[in-house]
mmCIF file with all atom_site columns, C-alpha atoms in Angstrom:
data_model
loop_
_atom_site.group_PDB
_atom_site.id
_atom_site.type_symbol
_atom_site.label_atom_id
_atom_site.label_alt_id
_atom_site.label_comp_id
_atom_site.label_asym_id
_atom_site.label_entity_id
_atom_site.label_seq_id
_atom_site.pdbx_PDB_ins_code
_atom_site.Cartn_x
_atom_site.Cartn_y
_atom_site.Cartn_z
_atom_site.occupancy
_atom_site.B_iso_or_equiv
_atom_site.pdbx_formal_charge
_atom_site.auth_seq_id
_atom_site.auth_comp_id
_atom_site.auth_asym_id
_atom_site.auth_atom_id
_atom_site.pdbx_PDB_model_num
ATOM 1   C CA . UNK A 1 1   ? 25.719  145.213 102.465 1.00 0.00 ? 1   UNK A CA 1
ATOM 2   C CA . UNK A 1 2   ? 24.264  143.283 99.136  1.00 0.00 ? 2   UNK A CA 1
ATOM 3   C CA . UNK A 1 3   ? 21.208  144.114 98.527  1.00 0.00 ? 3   UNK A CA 1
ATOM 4   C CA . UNK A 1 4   ? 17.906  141.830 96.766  1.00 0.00 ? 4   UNK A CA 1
ATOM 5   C CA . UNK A 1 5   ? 19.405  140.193 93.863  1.00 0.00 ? 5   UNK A CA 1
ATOM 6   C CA . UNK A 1 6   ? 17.983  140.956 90.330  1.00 0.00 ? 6   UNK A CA 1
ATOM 7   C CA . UNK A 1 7   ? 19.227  139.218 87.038  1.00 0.00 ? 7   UNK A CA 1
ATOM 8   C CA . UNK A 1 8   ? 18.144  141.071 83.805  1.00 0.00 ? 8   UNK A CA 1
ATOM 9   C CA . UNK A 1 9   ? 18.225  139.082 80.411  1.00 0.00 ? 9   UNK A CA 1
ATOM 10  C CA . UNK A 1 10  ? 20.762  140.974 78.244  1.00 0.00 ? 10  UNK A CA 1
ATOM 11  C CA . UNK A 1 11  ? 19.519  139.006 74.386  1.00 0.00 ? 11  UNK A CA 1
ATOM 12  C CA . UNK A 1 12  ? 21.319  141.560 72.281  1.00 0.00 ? 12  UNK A CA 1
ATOM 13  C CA . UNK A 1 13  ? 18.157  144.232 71.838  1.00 0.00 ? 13  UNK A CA 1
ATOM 14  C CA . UNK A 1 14  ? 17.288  146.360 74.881  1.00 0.00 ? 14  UNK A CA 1
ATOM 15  C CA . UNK A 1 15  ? 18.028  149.881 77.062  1.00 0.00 ? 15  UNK A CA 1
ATOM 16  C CA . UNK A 1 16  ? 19.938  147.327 78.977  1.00 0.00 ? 16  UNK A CA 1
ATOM 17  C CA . UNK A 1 17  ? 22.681  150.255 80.751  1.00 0.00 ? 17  UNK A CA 1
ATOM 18  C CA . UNK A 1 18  ? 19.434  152.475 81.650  1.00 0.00 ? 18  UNK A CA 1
ATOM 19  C CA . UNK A 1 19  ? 17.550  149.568 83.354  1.00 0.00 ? 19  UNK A CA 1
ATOM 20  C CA . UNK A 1 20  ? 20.880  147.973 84.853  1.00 0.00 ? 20  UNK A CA 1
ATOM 21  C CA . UNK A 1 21  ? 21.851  151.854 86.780  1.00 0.00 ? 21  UNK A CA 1
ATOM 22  C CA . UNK A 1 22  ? 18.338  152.292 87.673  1.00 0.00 ? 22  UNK A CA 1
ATOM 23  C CA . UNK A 1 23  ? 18.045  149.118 89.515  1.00 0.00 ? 23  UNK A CA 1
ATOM 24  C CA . UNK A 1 24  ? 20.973  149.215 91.107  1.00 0.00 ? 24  UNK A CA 1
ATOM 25  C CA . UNK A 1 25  ? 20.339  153.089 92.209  1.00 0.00 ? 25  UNK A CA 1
ATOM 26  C CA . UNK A 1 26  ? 17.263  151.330 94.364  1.00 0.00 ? 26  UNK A CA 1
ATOM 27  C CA . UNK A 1 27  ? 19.435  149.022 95.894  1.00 0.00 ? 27  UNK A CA 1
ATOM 28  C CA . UNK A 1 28  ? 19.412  146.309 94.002  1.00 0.00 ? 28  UNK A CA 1
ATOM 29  C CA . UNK A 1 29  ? 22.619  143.508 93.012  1.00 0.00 ? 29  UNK A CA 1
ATOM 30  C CA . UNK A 1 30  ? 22.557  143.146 89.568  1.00 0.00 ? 30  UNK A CA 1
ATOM 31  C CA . UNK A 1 31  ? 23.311  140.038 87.706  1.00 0.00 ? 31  UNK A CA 1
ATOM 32  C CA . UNK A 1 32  ? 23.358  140.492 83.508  1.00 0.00 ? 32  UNK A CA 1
ATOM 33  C CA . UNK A 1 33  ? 23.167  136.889 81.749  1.00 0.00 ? 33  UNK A CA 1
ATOM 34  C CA . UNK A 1 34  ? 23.770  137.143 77.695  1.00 0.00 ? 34  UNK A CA 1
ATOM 35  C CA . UNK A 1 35  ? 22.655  133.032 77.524  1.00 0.00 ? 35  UNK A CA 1
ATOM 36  C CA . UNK A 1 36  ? 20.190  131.021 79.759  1.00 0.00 ? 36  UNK A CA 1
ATOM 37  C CA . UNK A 1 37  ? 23.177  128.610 79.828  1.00 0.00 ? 37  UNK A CA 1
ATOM 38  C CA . UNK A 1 38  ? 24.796  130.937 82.148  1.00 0.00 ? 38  UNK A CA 1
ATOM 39  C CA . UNK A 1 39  ? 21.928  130.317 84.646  1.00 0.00 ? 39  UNK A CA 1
ATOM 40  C CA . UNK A 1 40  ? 22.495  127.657 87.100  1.00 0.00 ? 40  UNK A CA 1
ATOM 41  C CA . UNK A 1 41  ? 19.413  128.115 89.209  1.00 0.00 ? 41  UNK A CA 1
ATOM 42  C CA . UNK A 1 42  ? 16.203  130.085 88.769  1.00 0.00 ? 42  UNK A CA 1
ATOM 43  C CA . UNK A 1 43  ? 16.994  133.463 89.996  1.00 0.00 ? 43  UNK A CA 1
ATOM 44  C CA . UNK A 1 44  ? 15.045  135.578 92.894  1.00 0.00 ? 44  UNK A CA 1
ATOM 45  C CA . UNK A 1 45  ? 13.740  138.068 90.272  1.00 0.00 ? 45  UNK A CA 1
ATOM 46  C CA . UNK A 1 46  ? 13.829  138.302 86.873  1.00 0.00 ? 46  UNK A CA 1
ATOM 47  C CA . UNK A 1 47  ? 13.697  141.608 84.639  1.00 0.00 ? 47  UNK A CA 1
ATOM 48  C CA . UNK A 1 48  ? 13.514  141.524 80.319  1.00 0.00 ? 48  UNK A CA 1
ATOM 49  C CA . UNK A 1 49  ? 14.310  145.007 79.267  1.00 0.00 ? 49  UNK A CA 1
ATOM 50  C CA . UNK A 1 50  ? 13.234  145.861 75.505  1.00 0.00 ? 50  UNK A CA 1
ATOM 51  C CA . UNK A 1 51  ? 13.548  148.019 72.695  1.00 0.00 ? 51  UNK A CA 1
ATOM 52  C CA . UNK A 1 52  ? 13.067  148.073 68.532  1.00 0.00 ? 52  UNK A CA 1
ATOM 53  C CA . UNK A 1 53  ? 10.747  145.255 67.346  1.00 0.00 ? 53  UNK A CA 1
ATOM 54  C CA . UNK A 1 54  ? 8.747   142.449 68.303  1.00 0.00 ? 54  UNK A CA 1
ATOM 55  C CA . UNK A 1 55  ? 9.956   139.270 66.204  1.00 0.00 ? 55  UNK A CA 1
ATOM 56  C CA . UNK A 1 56  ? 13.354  140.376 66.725  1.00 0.00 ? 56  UNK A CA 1
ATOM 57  C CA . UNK A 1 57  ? 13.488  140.280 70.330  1.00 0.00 ? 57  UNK A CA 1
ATOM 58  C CA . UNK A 1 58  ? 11.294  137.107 70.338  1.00 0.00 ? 58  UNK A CA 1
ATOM 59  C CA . UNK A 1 59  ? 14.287  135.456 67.946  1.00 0.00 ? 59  UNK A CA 1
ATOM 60  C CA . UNK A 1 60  ? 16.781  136.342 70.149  1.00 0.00 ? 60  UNK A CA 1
ATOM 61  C CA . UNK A 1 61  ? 15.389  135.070 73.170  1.00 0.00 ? 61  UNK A CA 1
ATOM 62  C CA . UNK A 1 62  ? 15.067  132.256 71.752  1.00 0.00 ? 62  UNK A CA 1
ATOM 63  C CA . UNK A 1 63  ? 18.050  131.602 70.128  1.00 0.00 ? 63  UNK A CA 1
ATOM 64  C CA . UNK A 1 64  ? 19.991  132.382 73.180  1.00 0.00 ? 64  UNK A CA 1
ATOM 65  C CA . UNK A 1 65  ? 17.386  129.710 75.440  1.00 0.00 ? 65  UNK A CA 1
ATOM 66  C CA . UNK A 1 66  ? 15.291  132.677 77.076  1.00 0.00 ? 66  UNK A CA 1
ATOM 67  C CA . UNK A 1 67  ? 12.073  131.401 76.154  1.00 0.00 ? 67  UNK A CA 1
ATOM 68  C CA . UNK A 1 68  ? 12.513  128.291 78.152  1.00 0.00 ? 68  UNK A CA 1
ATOM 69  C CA . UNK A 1 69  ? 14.199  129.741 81.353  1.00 0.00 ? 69  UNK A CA 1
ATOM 70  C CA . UNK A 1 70  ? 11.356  132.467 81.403  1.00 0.00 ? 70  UNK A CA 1
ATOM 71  C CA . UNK A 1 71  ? 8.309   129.991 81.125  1.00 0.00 ? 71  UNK A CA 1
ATOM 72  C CA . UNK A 1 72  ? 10.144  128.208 83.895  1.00 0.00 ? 72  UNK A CA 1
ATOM 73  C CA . UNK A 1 73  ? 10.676  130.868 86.086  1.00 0.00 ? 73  UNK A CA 1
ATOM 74  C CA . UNK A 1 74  ? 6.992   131.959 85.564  1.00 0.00 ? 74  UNK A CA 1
ATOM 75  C CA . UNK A 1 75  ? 5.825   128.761 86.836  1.00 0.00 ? 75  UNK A CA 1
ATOM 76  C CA . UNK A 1 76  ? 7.307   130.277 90.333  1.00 0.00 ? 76  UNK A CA 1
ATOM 77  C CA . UNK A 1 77  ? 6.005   132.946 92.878  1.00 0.00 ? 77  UNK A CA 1
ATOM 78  C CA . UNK A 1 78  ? 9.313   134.501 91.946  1.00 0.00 ? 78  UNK A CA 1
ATOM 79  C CA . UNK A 1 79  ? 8.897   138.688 90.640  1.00 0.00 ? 79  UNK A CA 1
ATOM 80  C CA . UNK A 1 80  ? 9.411   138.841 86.697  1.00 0.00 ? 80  UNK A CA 1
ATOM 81  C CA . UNK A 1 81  ? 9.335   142.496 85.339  1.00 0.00 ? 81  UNK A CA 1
ATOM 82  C CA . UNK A 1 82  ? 8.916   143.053 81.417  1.00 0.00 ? 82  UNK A CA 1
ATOM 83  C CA . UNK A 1 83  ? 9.589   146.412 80.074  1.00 0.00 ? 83  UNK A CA 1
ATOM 84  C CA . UNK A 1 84  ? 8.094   147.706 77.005  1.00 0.00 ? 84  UNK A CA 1
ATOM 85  C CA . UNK A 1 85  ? 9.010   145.243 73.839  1.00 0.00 ? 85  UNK A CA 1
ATOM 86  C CA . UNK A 1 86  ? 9.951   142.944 77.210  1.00 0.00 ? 86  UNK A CA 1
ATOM 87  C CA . UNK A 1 87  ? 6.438   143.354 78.449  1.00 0.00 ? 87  UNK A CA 1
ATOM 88  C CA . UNK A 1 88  ? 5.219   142.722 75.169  1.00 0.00 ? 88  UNK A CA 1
ATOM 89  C CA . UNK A 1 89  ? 6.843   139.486 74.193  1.00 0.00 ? 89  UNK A CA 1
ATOM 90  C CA . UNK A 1 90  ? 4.895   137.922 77.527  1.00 0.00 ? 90  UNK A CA 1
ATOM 91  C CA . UNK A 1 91  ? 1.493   137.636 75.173  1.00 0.00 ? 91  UNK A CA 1
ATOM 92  C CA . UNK A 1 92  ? 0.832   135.116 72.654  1.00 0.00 ? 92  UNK A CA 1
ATOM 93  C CA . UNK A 1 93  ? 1.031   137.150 69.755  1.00 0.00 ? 93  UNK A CA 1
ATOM 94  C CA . UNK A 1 94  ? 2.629   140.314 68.314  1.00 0.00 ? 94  UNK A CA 1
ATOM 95  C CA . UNK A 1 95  ? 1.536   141.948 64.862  1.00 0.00 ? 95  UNK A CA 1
ATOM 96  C CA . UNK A 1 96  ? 4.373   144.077 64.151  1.00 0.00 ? 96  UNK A CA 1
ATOM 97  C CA . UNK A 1 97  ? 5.946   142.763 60.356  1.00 0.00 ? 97  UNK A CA 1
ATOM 98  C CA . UNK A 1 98  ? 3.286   139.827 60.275  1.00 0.00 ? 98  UNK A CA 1
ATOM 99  C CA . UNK A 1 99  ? 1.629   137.919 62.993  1.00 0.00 ? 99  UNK A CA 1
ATOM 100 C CA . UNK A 1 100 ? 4.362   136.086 65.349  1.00 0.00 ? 100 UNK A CA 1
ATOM 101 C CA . UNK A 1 101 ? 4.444   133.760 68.683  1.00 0.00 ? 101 UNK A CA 1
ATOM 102 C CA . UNK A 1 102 ? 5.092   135.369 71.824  1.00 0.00 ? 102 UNK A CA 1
ATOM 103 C CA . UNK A 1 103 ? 5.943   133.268 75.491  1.00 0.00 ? 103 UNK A CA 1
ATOM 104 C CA . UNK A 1 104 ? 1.936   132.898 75.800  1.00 0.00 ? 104 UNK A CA 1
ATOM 105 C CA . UNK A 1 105 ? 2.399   133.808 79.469  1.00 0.00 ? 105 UNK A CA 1
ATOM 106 C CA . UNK A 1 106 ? -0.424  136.291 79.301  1.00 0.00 ? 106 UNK A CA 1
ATOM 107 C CA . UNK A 1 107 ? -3.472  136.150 76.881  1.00 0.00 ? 107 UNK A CA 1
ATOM 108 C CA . UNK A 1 108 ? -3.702  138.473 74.366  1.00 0.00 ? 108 UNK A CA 1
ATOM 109 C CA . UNK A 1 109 ? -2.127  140.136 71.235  1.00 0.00 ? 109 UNK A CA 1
ATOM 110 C CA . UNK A 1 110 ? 0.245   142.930 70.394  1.00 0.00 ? 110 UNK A CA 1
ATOM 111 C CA . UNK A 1 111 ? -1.316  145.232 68.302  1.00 0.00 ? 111 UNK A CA 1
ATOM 112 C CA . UNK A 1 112 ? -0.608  148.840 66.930  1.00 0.00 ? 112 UNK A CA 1
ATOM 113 C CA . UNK A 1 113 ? -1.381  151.899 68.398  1.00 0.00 ? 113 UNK A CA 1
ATOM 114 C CA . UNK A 1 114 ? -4.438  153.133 66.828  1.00 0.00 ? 114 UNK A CA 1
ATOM 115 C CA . UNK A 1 115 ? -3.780  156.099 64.289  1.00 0.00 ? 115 UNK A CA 1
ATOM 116 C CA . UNK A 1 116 ? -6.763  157.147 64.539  1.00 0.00 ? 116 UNK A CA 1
ATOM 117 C CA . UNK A 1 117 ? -7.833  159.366 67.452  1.00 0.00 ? 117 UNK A CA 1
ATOM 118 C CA . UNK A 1 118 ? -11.761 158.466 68.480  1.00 0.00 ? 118 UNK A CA 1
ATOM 119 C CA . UNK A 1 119 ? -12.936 161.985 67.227  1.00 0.00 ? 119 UNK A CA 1
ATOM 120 C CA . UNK A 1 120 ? -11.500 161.226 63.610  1.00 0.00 ? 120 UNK A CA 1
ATOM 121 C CA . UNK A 1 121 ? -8.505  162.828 63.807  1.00 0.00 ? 121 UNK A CA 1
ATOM 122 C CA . UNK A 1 122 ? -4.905  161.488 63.155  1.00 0.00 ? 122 UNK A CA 1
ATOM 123 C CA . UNK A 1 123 ? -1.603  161.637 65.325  1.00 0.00 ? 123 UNK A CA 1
ATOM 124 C CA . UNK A 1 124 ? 1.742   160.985 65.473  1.00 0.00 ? 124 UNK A CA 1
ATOM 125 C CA . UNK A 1 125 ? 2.987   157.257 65.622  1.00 0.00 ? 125 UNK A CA 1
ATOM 126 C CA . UNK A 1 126 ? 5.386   156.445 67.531  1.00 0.00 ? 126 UNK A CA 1
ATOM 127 C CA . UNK A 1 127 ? 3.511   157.299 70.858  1.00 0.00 ? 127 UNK A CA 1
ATOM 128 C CA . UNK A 1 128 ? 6.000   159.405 72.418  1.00 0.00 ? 128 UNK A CA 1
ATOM 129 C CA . UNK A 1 129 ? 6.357   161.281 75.809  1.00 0.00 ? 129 UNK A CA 1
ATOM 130 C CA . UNK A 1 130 ? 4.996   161.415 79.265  1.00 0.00 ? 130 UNK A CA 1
ATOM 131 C CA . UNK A 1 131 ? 1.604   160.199 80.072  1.00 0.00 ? 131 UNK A CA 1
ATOM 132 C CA . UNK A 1 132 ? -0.706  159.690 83.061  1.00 0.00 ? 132 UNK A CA 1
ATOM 133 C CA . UNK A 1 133 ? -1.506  156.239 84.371  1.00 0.00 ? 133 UNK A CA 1
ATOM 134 C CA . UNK A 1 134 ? -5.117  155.511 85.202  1.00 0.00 ? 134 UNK A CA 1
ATOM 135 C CA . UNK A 1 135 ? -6.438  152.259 87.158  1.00 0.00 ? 135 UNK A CA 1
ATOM 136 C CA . UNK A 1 136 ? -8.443  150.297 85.176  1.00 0.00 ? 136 UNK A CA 1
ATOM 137 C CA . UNK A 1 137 ? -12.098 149.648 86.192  1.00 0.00 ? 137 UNK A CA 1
ATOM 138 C CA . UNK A 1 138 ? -11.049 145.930 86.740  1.00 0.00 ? 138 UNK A CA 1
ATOM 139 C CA . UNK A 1 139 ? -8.438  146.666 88.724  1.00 0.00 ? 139 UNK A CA 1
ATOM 140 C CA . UNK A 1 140 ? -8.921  147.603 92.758  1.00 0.00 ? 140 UNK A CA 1
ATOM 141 C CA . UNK A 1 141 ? -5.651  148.927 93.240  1.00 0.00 ? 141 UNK A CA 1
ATOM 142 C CA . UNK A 1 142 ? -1.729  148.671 93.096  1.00 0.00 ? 142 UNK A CA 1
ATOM 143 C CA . UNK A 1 143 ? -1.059  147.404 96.078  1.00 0.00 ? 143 UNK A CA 1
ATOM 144 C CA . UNK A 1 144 ? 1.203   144.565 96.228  1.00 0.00 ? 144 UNK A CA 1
ATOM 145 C CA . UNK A 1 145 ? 2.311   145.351 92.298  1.00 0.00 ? 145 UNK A CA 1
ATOM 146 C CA . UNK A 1 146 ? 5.092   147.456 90.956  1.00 0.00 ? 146 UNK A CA 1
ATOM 147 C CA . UNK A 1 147 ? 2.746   150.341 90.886  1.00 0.00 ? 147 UNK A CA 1
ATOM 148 C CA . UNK A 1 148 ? 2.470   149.987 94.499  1.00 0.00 ? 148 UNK A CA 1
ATOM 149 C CA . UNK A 1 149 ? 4.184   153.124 94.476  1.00 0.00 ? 149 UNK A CA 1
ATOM 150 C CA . UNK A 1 150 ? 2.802   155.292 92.152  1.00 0.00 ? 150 UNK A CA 1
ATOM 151 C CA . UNK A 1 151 ? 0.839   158.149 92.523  1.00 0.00 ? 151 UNK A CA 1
ATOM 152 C CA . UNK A 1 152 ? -3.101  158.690 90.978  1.00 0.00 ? 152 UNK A CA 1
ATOM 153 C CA . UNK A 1 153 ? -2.963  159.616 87.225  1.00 0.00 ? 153 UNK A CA 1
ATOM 154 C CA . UNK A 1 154 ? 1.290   160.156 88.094  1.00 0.00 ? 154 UNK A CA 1
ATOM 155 C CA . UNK A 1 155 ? 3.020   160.561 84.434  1.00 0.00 ? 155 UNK A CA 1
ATOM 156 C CA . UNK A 1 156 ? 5.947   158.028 83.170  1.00 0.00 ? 156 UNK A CA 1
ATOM 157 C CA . UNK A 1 157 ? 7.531   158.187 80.050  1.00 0.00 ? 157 UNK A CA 1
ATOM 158 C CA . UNK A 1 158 ? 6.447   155.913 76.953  1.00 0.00 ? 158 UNK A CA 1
ATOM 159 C CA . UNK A 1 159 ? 8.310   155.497 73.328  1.00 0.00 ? 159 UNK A CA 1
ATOM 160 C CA . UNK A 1 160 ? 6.099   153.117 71.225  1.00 0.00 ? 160 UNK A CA 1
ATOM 161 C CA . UNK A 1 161 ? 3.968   151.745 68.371  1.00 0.00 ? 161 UNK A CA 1
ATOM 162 C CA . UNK A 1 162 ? 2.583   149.035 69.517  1.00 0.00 ? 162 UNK A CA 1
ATOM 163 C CA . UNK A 1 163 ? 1.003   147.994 72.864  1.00 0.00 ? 163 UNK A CA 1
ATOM 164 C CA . UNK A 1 164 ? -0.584  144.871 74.219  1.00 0.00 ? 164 UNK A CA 1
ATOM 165 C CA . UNK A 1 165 ? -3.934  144.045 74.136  1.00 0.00 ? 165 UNK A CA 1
ATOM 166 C CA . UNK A 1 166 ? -4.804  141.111 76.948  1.00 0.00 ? 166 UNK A CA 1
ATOM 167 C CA . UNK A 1 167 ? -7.636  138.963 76.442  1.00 0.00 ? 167 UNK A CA 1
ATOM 168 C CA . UNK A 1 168 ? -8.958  139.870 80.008  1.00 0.00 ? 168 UNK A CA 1
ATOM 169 C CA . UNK A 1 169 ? -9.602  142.937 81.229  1.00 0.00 ? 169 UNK A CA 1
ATOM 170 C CA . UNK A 1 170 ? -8.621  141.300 85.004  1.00 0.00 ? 170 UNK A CA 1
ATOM 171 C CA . UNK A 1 171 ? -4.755  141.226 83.670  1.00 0.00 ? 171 UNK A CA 1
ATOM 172 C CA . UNK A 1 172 ? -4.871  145.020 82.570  1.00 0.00 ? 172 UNK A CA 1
ATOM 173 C CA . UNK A 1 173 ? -2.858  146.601 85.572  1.00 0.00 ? 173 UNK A CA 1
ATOM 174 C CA . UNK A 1 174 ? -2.527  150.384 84.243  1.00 0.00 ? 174 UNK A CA 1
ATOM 175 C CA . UNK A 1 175 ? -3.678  151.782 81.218  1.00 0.00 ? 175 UNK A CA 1
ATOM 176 C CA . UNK A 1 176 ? -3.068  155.681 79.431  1.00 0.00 ? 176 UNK A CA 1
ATOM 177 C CA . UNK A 1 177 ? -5.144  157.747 76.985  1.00 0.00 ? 177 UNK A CA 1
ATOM 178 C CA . UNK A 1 178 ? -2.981  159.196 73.414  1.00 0.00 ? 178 UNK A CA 1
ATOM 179 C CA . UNK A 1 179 ? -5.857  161.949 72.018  1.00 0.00 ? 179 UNK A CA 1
ATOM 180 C CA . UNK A 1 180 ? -8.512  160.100 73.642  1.00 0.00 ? 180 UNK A CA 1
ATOM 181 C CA . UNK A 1 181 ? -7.289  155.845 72.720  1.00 0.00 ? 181 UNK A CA 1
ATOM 182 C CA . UNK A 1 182 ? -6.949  153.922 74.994  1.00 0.00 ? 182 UNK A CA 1
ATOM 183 C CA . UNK A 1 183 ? -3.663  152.248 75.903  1.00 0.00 ? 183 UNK A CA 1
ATOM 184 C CA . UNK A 1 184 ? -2.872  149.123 77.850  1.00 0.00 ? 184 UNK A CA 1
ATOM 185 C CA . UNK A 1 185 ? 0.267   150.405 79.505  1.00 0.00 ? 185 UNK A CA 1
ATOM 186 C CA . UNK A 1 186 ? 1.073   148.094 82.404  1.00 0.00 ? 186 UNK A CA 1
ATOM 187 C CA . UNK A 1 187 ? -0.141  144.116 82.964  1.00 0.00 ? 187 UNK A CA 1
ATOM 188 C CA . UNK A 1 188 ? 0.070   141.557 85.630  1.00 0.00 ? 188 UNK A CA 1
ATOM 189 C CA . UNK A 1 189 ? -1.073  138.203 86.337  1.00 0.00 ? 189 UNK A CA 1
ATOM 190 C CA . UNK A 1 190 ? 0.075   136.732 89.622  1.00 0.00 ? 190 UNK A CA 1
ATOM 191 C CA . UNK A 1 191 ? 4.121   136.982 89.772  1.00 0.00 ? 191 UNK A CA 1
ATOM 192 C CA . UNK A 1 192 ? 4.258   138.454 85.947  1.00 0.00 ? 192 UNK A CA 1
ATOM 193 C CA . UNK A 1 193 ? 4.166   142.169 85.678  1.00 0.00 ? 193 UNK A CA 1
ATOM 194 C CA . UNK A 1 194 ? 5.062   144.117 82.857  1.00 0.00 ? 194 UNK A CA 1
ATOM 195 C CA . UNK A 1 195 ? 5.076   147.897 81.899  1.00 0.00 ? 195 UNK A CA 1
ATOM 196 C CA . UNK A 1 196 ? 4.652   149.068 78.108  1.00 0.00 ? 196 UNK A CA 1
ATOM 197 C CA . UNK A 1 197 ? 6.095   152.292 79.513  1.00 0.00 ? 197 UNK A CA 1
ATOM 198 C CA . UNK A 1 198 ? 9.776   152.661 80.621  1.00 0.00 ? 198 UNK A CA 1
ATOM 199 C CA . UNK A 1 199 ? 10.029  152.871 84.375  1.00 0.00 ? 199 UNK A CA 1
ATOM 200 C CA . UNK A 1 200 ? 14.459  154.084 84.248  1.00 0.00 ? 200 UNK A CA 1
ATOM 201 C CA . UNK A 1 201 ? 13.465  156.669 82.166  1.00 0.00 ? 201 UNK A CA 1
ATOM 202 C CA . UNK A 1 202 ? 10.499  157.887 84.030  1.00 0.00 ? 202 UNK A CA 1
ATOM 203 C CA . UNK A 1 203 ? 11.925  160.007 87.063  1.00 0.00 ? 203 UNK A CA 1
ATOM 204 C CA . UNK A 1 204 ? 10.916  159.650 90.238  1.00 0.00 ? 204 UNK A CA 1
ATOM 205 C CA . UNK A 1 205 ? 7.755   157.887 89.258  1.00 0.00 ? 205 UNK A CA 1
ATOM 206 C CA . UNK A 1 206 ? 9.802   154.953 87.499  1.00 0.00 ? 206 UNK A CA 1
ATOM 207 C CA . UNK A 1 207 ? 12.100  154.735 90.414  1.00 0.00 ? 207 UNK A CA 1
ATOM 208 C CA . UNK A 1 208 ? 9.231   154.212 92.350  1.00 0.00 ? 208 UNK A CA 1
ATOM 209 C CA . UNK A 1 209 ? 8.307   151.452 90.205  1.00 0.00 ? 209 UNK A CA 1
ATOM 210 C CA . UNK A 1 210 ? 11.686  149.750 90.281  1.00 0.00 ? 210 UNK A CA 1
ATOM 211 C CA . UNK A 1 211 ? 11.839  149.770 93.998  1.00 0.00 ? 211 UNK A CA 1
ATOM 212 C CA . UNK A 1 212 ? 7.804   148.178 93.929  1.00 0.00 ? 212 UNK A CA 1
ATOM 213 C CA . UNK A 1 213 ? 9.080   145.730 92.252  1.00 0.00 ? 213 UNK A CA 1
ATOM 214 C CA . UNK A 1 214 ? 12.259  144.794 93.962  1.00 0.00 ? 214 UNK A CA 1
ATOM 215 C CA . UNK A 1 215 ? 10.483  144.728 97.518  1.00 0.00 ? 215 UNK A CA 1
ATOM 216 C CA . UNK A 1 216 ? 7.651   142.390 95.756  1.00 0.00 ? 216 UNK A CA 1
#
């Protein structure tokens, strides 16, 4: 039996083996495309794994047509899923080596995790390890999200030194605290979701993520 149908963007820079096993562990068929040329029609769901830097992943994508078939898709009801440097290329702009041009699918900016902590102090950046997830004022609930899943304040596991920033608050799905700052760590707005933490490296928790997402 075949079950929902998920292509993930493989543009050269990404956990792309994690993601791929993960997803299909919750069921999914898995389609990998290396060049938007390879897609004939807009696919059911859409997933843009992502590691290393900002203006890297954004030239790929673009050099290999991403940036066009993602804009399109966007402009459906279809599920898109970014994950981390995925998630963060959906904003207009990142920071990391110099301001640069995201998809502008969400409003807001990339921006570095703050290094310093709000009583003065200074940690360690890249933000590394397992955090909790807290629901934003703005946000009612999960339901009907990726993080329909998840549990109150349930941990998932975050590498990362930058994070997005939206514009509004209403688009802030999730966010954690790092020593007391405050980081955006999952977005939507309507059929665009994505998490700055990574869900197929986060246990159960992720899995549960993966299979929100799938049954969206």
């Amino acid at each position: 039996m075949i079950g929902p149908v998920v292509t993930v963007i493989d543009y050269g820079i990404g956990n792309l083996l994690n993601v791929v096993r993960a997803l299909e562990h919750c069921g999914a068929d898995v389609t990998v495309v290396s060049k938007a040329t390879q897609v004939s029609e807009l696919p059911d769901r859409l997933v843009l794994p992502g590691v290393g830097a900002f203006i890297g992943g954004m030239q790929e994508m673009c050099h290999r047509g991403f940036d066009d078939l993602v804009k399109r898709f966007a402009a459906t009801e279809r599920p898109f899923l970014g994950i981390c440097v995925g998630a963060q290329m959906l904003f207009d702009f990142g920071e990391e080596h110099g301001e640069h041009a995201g998809l502008g699918l969400i409003p807001g900016r990339v921006q570095q995790v703050p290094r310093m902590t709000p009583a003065g102090g200074v940690h360690r950046i890249p933000h590394i390890g397992w955090s909790e997830l807290q629901r934003p004022t703005a946000c009612l609930d999960w339901a009907e999200s990726p993080l329909a899943r998840m549990p109150e304040r349930g941990t998932v596991y975050f590498v990362h030194s930058y994070a997005p920033v939206p514009t509004d608050d209403a688009h802030r799905l999730a966010d954690t605290y790092y020593d007391g700052v405050r980081i955006c760590a999952a977005v939507g707005k309507g059929n665009i979701w994505g998490c700055q933490f990574h869900p197929e490296r986060s246990g159960e928790n992720g899995l549960g993520v993966l299979r929100s997402f799938i049954a969206l």
